[in-house]
Amino acid sequence: MFPFGKKTPSKTLSRVKTTFHSVFAVIVLSAFVLGISYFVRELSLLTPTKLAAVSQPVLDKLGVSNETAGEVAGEFAKRAEPPAAVEAPKSVEEEKEALFSIAVFADVHSDLEINTVFLLGDETDLGVPKDLAAVKKVMDDSGLTYYALPGDRDLYDTVGQQAFLDVFGVNYHSVGIGGKKFVLLDNSANFTIVLGNLIDWFVREVADADFVLLSQPLYHPSNDKVMGVVDGEEDAAVRKQALELLDVIRASPVVAVVAGDHHMSSTSPDPVDTQLTHYVVGAITRERNLQPPRFGVLTIFTDGDYEVKDVVL
């Protein structure tokens, strides 16, 4: 099922594409943060030196100096740690004209038009309000526009979304950036259906979307933790709703569903819609991680292809 790979979107989209420069910057930024489960708790492990080492091939392509990268990465990491990086194997897609970036380069957005971050959940351990507020402060201080979803761990303290809502204000988003539309839906609560008004909103928004982002996957061919199933225990009503959401997505122009929660990256073609791919992004934390810590990078090529790849830390 993994590592991540390339998918060529062939569903017809009616929207006029904008410049690839604006498309790549936002999408790659999104993909990095999507790979961060337990985001704030692990920020101290991501030192400026380490981030610069991981991103060196990217920086070379973009003409960004190590000094600039290290300075910006310092906003997100405080403790010193020896550099360590494992670069994902090069693919034939790198022979195409492609543009890359890394999300944490807060100051680079002035030159590269990076200004948007997606947080896919499990930003805290137990959803304690002060911890959620700490996450929000990190993002507010970064100067980036960001959109956050809760994960199941962010619901523990209030046994529901209330603490997350008190801090972040909303738990769903529809975002149009660079000619691409992203729909973010909170399906983080295990054994709990998504409310009808939110489902109605999702159906409307997905009708012309490109990517769907979720707290937990709707489909996986082998993992027994998907929406409506936790460690093999199924909630019939929630699972039924998950399958209904899948049907809505399959009837739309969406080419990829990206989710977290598994602590293992994977790529799975949809068993019904051959133009749809399901991605689960690996965790950047070492805790309960079945793989080395990693994040995902989503690249948009000039010919319209896209590729999701792992960057292993």
Tab-separated table of C-alpha atoms in Angstrom:
chain	number	residue	atom	x	y	z
A	1	MET	CA	0.000	0.000	0.000
A	2	PHE	CA	2.917	2.352	0.408
A	3	PRO	CA	5.051	4.362	-0.212
A	4	PHE	CA	2.983	7.105	-1.785
A	5	GLY	CA	2.858	7.325	-5.534
A	6	LYS	CA	1.666	9.311	-8.503
A	7	LYS	CA	-1.905	9.684	-9.672
A	8	THR	CA	-3.037	11.424	-12.834
A	9	PRO	CA	-6.381	13.142	-12.303
A	10	SER	CA	-8.583	12.474	-15.308
A	11	LYS	CA	-11.928	13.639	-13.953
A	12	THR	CA	-12.929	16.673	-16.008
A	13	LEU	CA	-12.883	19.951	-14.090
A	14	SER	CA	-14.635	23.018	-15.455
A	15	ARG	CA	-12.560	25.566	-13.569
A	16	VAL	CA	-9.833	27.529	-15.350
A	17	LYS	CA	-6.427	26.656	-13.922
A	18	THR	CA	-4.320	29.420	-12.428
A	19	THR	CA	-0.539	29.621	-12.455
A	20	PHE	CA	1.331	26.558	-11.261
A	21	HIS	CA	3.382	28.748	-8.959
A	22	SER	CA	0.388	29.504	-6.741
A	23	VAL	CA	-0.892	25.932	-6.935
A	24	PHE	CA	2.297	24.191	-5.842
A	25	ALA	CA	3.028	26.450	-2.907
A	26	VAL	CA	-0.265	25.955	-1.160
A	27	ILE	CA	-0.609	22.254	-1.871
A	28	VAL	CA	2.851	21.302	-0.681
A	29	LEU	CA	2.371	23.402	2.406
A	30	SER	CA	-0.864	21.604	3.097
A	31	ALA	CA	0.682	18.209	2.634
A	32	PHE	CA	3.429	18.838	5.172
A	33	VAL	CA	1.035	19.750	7.920
A	34	LEU	CA	-1.256	16.886	7.039
A	35	GLY	CA	1.596	14.613	7.983
A	36	ILE	CA	1.825	15.992	11.494
A	37	SER	CA	-0.139	13.924	13.970
A	38	TYR	CA	0.578	15.154	17.471
A	39	PHE	CA	1.954	18.285	15.791
A	40	VAL	CA	2.831	20.556	18.686
A	41	ARG	CA	4.112	17.784	20.938
A	42	GLU	CA	6.782	16.937	18.359
A	43	LEU	CA	7.771	20.432	17.285
A	44	SER	CA	10.715	20.389	19.666
A	45	LEU	CA	12.193	17.459	17.743
A	46	LEU	CA	12.255	19.397	14.462
A	47	THR	CA	15.301	21.613	14.729
A	48	PRO	CA	16.251	24.180	12.083
A	49	THR	CA	19.322	22.117	11.131
A	50	LYS	CA	17.312	18.938	10.755
A	51	LEU	CA	14.609	20.597	8.680
A	52	ALA	CA	17.193	22.190	6.417
A	53	ALA	CA	18.853	18.806	5.884
A	54	VAL	CA	15.587	17.098	5.022
A	55	SER	CA	14.601	19.822	2.602
A	56	GLN	CA	17.955	20.403	0.861
A	57	PRO	CA	16.874	18.984	-2.538
A	58	VAL	CA	13.781	21.170	-2.365
A	59	LEU	CA	15.743	24.267	-1.464
A	60	ASP	CA	18.156	23.706	-4.341
A	61	LYS	CA	15.275	23.624	-6.817
A	62	LEU	CA	13.714	26.754	-5.353
A	63	GLY	CA	16.895	28.742	-4.889
A	64	VAL	CA	16.268	29.183	-1.161
A	65	SER	CA	19.372	29.391	1.018
A	66	ASN	CA	19.981	27.161	4.023
A	67	GLU	CA	20.300	30.308	6.131
A	68	THR	CA	16.777	31.404	5.235
A	69	ALA	CA	15.363	27.929	5.807
A	70	GLY	CA	17.042	27.569	9.175
A	71	GLU	CA	15.907	30.992	10.322
A	72	VAL	CA	12.282	30.287	9.463
A	73	ALA	CA	12.303	26.748	10.810
A	74	GLY	CA	13.515	28.166	14.109
A	75	GLU	CA	10.049	29.581	14.695
A	76	PHE	CA	8.821	26.013	15.067
A	77	ALA	CA	11.695	24.324	16.893
A	78	LYS	CA	13.577	25.390	20.007
A	79	ARG	CA	15.868	22.542	21.073
A	80	ALA	CA	19.085	21.651	19.254
A	81	GLU	CA	19.320	18.196	17.717
A	82	PRO	CA	21.842	16.603	15.337
A	83	PRO	CA	20.769	16.642	11.691
A	84	ALA	CA	19.139	13.511	10.348
A	85	ALA	CA	17.391	13.058	7.053
A	86	VAL	CA	16.313	10.324	4.715
A	87	GLU	CA	15.286	11.528	1.310
A	88	ALA	CA	12.529	9.712	-0.535
A	89	PRO	CA	13.792	7.836	-3.619
A	90	LYS	CA	13.688	9.872	-6.792
A	91	SER	CA	10.963	9.010	-9.247
A	92	VAL	CA	10.563	9.556	-12.953
A	93	GLU	CA	8.214	12.426	-12.109
A	94	GLU	CA	11.224	14.497	-11.086
A	95	GLU	CA	12.180	14.611	-14.756
A	96	LYS	CA	9.066	16.692	-15.359
A	97	GLU	CA	8.829	20.365	-14.573
A	98	ALA	CA	7.748	20.371	-10.929
A	99	LEU	CA	7.815	22.803	-8.032
A	100	PHE	CA	8.331	21.849	-4.381
A	101	SER	CA	8.207	23.454	-0.957
A	102	ILE	CA	8.048	22.641	2.756
A	103	ALA	CA	5.330	23.999	5.008
A	104	VAL	CA	7.292	25.259	7.977
A	105	PHE	CA	9.143	27.954	6.038
A	106	ALA	CA	7.024	30.728	7.503
A	107	ASP	CA	9.059	33.613	6.096
A	108	VAL	CA	9.427	32.140	2.615
A	109	HIS	CA	5.787	32.802	1.757
A	110	SER	CA	6.717	36.352	0.798
A	111	ASP	CA	8.697	35.005	-2.171
A	112	LEU	CA	7.011	31.671	-2.842
A	113	GLU	CA	3.380	32.602	-2.104
A	114	ILE	CA	3.136	30.021	0.657
A	115	ASN	CA	0.457	31.293	2.976
A	116	THR	CA	-1.882	28.433	3.878
A	117	VAL	CA	-1.656	25.509	6.297
A	118	PHE	CA	-4.011	22.576	6.876
A	119	LEU	CA	-3.972	20.775	10.242
A	120	LEU	CA	-5.541	17.330	10.039
A	121	GLY	CA	-6.082	16.523	13.697
A	122	ASP	CA	-4.498	15.000	16.799
A	123	GLU	CA	-2.713	18.257	17.476
A	124	THR	CA	-2.811	17.438	21.209
A	125	ASP	CA	-2.659	14.372	23.420
A	126	LEU	CA	-5.922	14.755	25.341
A	127	GLY	CA	-7.679	17.816	23.938
A	128	VAL	CA	-7.051	19.916	27.051
A	129	PRO	CA	-8.048	23.533	26.289
A	130	LYS	CA	-4.649	24.973	27.222
A	131	ASP	CA	-2.932	22.523	24.865
A	132	LEU	CA	-5.307	23.357	22.034
A	133	ALA	CA	-4.697	27.042	22.728
A	134	ALA	CA	-0.953	26.403	22.523
A	135	VAL	CA	-1.409	24.894	19.063
A	136	LYS	CA	-3.434	27.885	17.965
A	137	LYS	CA	-0.799	30.277	19.273
A	138	VAL	CA	1.919	28.486	17.310
A	139	MET	CA	-0.116	28.843	14.136
A	140	ASP	CA	-1.174	32.428	14.867
A	141	ASP	CA	2.422	33.425	15.526
A	142	SER	CA	3.558	31.811	12.274
A	143	GLY	CA	1.743	34.468	10.265
A	144	LEU	CA	0.255	31.805	7.993
A	145	THR	CA	-3.375	31.339	7.082
A	146	TYR	CA	-4.412	27.969	8.480
A	147	TYR	CA	-7.417	25.654	8.706
A	148	ALA	CA	-7.680	23.009	11.422
A	149	LEU	CA	-9.621	19.806	11.981
A	150	PRO	CA	-9.691	17.915	15.289
A	151	GLY	CA	-8.550	14.334	15.663
A	152	ASP	CA	-10.044	11.824	18.063
A	153	ARG	CA	-7.418	12.646	20.695
A	154	ASP	CA	-8.429	16.305	20.583
A	155	LEU	CA	-11.908	15.297	21.802
A	156	TYR	CA	-10.899	13.447	24.972
A	157	ASP	CA	-11.136	16.240	27.529
A	158	THR	CA	-14.713	17.271	26.704
A	159	VAL	CA	-15.796	13.939	25.185
A	160	GLY	CA	-16.666	15.842	22.042
A	161	GLN	CA	-15.704	18.801	19.873
A	162	GLN	CA	-16.555	21.591	22.347
A	163	ALA	CA	-13.027	22.329	23.550
A	164	PHE	CA	-11.758	22.359	19.965
A	165	LEU	CA	-14.611	24.650	18.891
A	166	ASP	CA	-14.015	26.990	21.828
A	167	VAL	CA	-10.418	27.455	20.679
A	168	PHE	CA	-10.578	27.205	16.876
A	169	GLY	CA	-14.169	28.306	16.302
A	170	VAL	CA	-15.090	25.869	13.535
A	171	ASN	CA	-14.342	22.259	12.581
A	172	TYR	CA	-15.037	22.218	8.834
A	173	HIS	CA	-13.744	24.210	5.885
A	174	SER	CA	-14.126	24.710	2.148
A	175	VAL	CA	-11.090	26.455	0.731
A	176	GLY	CA	-10.336	27.549	-2.813
A	177	ILE	CA	-6.647	28.237	-3.354
A	178	GLY	CA	-4.736	28.570	-6.597
A	179	GLY	CA	-7.593	27.178	-8.661
A	180	LYS	CA	-7.927	24.042	-6.517
A	181	LYS	CA	-10.729	23.388	-4.049
A	182	PHE	CA	-10.135	21.606	-0.744
A	183	VAL	CA	-13.016	20.418	1.447
A	184	LEU	CA	-12.141	19.595	5.060
A	185	LEU	CA	-14.636	17.537	7.079
A	186	ASP	CA	-14.390	16.643	10.762
A	187	ASN	CA	-15.191	12.937	11.135
A	188	SER	CA	-12.941	12.491	14.157
A	189	ALA	CA	-15.448	11.281	16.758
A	190	ASN	CA	-15.380	7.496	16.959
A	191	PHE	CA	-18.805	5.811	17.071
A	192	THR	CA	-20.532	9.155	16.382
A	193	ILE	CA	-22.254	10.148	13.156
A	194	VAL	CA	-21.612	13.508	11.529
A	195	LEU	CA	-24.632	15.770	12.015
A	196	GLY	CA	-27.070	16.152	9.134
A	197	ASN	CA	-26.531	19.867	8.528
A	198	LEU	CA	-22.802	19.264	8.139
A	199	ILE	CA	-23.459	16.371	5.763
A	200	ASP	CA	-25.699	18.628	3.656
A	201	TRP	CA	-22.907	21.207	3.524
A	202	PHE	CA	-20.361	18.554	2.553
A	203	VAL	CA	-22.521	17.263	-0.305
A	204	ARG	CA	-22.823	20.774	-1.737
A	205	GLU	CA	-19.146	21.595	-1.419
A	206	VAL	CA	-17.764	18.329	-2.796
A	207	ALA	CA	-19.732	18.710	-6.015
A	208	ASP	CA	-16.914	20.788	-7.528
A	209	ALA	CA	-13.974	19.947	-5.261
A	210	ASP	CA	-10.533	18.564	-6.126
A	211	PHE	CA	-9.382	17.159	-2.781
A	212	VAL	CA	-11.148	15.980	0.377
A	213	LEU	CA	-9.330	16.070	3.713
A	214	LEU	CA	-10.560	14.114	6.724
A	215	SER	CA	-9.588	13.365	10.296
A	216	GLN	CA	-9.794	9.618	9.670
A	217	PRO	CA	-10.056	7.528	6.499
A	218	LEU	CA	-13.307	6.422	4.919
A	219	TYR	CA	-11.686	3.448	3.203
A	220	HIS	CA	-8.673	1.217	3.615
A	221	PRO	CA	-8.306	-2.294	2.183
A	222	SER	CA	-6.718	-3.825	5.286
A	223	ASN	CA	-6.546	-1.459	8.271
A	224	ASP	CA	-9.423	-2.006	10.714
A	225	LYS	CA	-9.553	1.642	11.803
A	226	VAL	CA	-11.664	3.652	9.408
A	227	MET	CA	-14.727	5.800	9.971
A	228	GLY	CA	-17.239	3.554	11.727
A	229	VAL	CA	-14.751	0.819	12.640
A	230	VAL	CA	-12.255	0.974	15.509
A	231	ASP	CA	-9.966	-2.009	16.053
A	232	GLY	CA	-12.463	-4.304	14.412
A	233	GLU	CA	-15.456	-3.007	16.386
A	234	GLU	CA	-18.058	-1.607	14.001
A	235	ASP	CA	-20.749	0.952	14.647
A	236	ALA	CA	-23.341	0.191	11.983
A	237	ALA	CA	-24.799	3.705	11.777
A	238	VAL	CA	-21.423	5.427	11.520
A	239	ARG	CA	-20.107	2.927	8.991
A	240	LYS	CA	-23.240	3.385	6.888
A	241	GLN	CA	-22.658	7.132	6.903
A	242	ALA	CA	-19.020	6.640	5.894
A	243	LEU	CA	-20.088	4.597	2.880
A	244	GLU	CA	-22.623	7.276	1.960
A	245	LEU	CA	-19.878	9.902	2.092
A	246	LEU	CA	-17.772	7.693	-0.163
A	247	ASP	CA	-20.603	7.526	-2.681
A	248	VAL	CA	-20.840	11.323	-2.688
A	249	ILE	CA	-17.103	11.636	-3.300
A	250	ARG	CA	-17.129	9.018	-6.057
A	251	ALA	CA	-19.821	10.979	-7.873
A	252	SER	CA	-17.729	14.167	-7.716
A	253	PRO	CA	-14.578	15.387	-9.509
A	254	VAL	CA	-12.487	14.707	-6.380
A	255	VAL	CA	-9.277	12.857	-7.283
A	256	ALA	CA	-7.877	12.199	-3.809
A	257	VAL	CA	-9.030	11.719	-0.234
A	258	VAL	CA	-6.308	12.451	2.312
A	259	ALA	CA	-6.620	11.433	5.965
A	260	GLY	CA	-4.552	10.796	9.059
A	261	ASP	CA	-4.955	8.716	12.237
A	262	HIS	CA	-3.203	5.467	11.213
A	263	HIS	CA	0.370	6.430	12.135
A	264	MET	CA	1.345	4.741	8.874
A	265	SER	CA	1.366	6.194	5.385
A	266	SER	CA	-0.426	4.307	2.651
A	267	THR	CA	-1.868	4.676	-0.816
A	268	SER	CA	-4.974	2.752	-1.841
A	269	PRO	CA	-6.861	2.954	-5.132
A	270	ASP	CA	-10.581	3.213	-4.641
A	271	PRO	CA	-12.246	-0.155	-5.335
A	272	VAL	CA	-15.144	1.459	-7.207
A	273	ASP	CA	-13.892	4.700	-8.785
A	274	THR	CA	-10.708	4.106	-10.756
A	275	GLN	CA	-9.989	7.856	-10.826
A	276	LEU	CA	-9.970	8.179	-7.027
A	277	THR	CA	-7.102	7.436	-4.643
A	278	HIS	CA	-7.098	7.270	-0.844
A	279	TYR	CA	-3.991	8.517	0.973
A	280	VAL	CA	-3.213	8.147	4.650
A	281	VAL	CA	-0.411	10.403	5.807
A	282	GLY	CA	2.185	9.061	8.222
A	283	ALA	CA	2.828	10.624	11.616
A	284	ILE	CA	5.740	12.856	12.452
A	285	THR	CA	5.730	11.585	16.034
A	286	ARG	CA	7.769	8.630	17.256
A	287	GLU	CA	5.013	7.619	19.664
A	288	ARG	CA	2.954	4.612	18.512
A	289	ASN	CA	4.398	5.016	15.048
A	290	LEU	CA	4.655	1.921	12.861
A	291	GLN	CA	7.079	3.710	10.523
A	292	PRO	CA	9.945	6.146	11.003
A	293	PRO	CA	8.562	9.689	11.526
A	294	ARG	CA	7.600	11.296	8.243
A	295	PHE	CA	5.430	13.809	6.479
A	296	GLY	CA	3.850	13.914	3.044
A	297	VAL	CA	4.592	16.202	0.112
A	298	LEU	CA	1.993	16.698	-2.583
A	299	THR	CA	3.355	17.974	-5.887
A	300	ILE	CA	1.374	19.391	-8.788
A	301	PHE	CA	3.077	19.024	-12.168
A	302	THR	CA	2.683	21.354	-15.104
A	303	ASP	CA	0.909	18.656	-17.113
A	304	GLY	CA	-1.821	18.357	-14.467
A	305	ASP	CA	-0.515	15.227	-12.756
A	306	TYR	CA	-0.057	15.173	-9.010
A	307	GLU	CA	2.132	13.068	-6.782
A	308	VAL	CA	2.079	12.373	-3.042
A	309	LYS	CA	5.414	11.292	-1.581
A	310	ASP	CA	6.846	10.549	1.846
A	311	VAL	CA	9.693	12.556	3.319
A	312	VAL	CA	11.212	10.482	6.125
A	313	LEU	CA	12.784	12.341	9.029
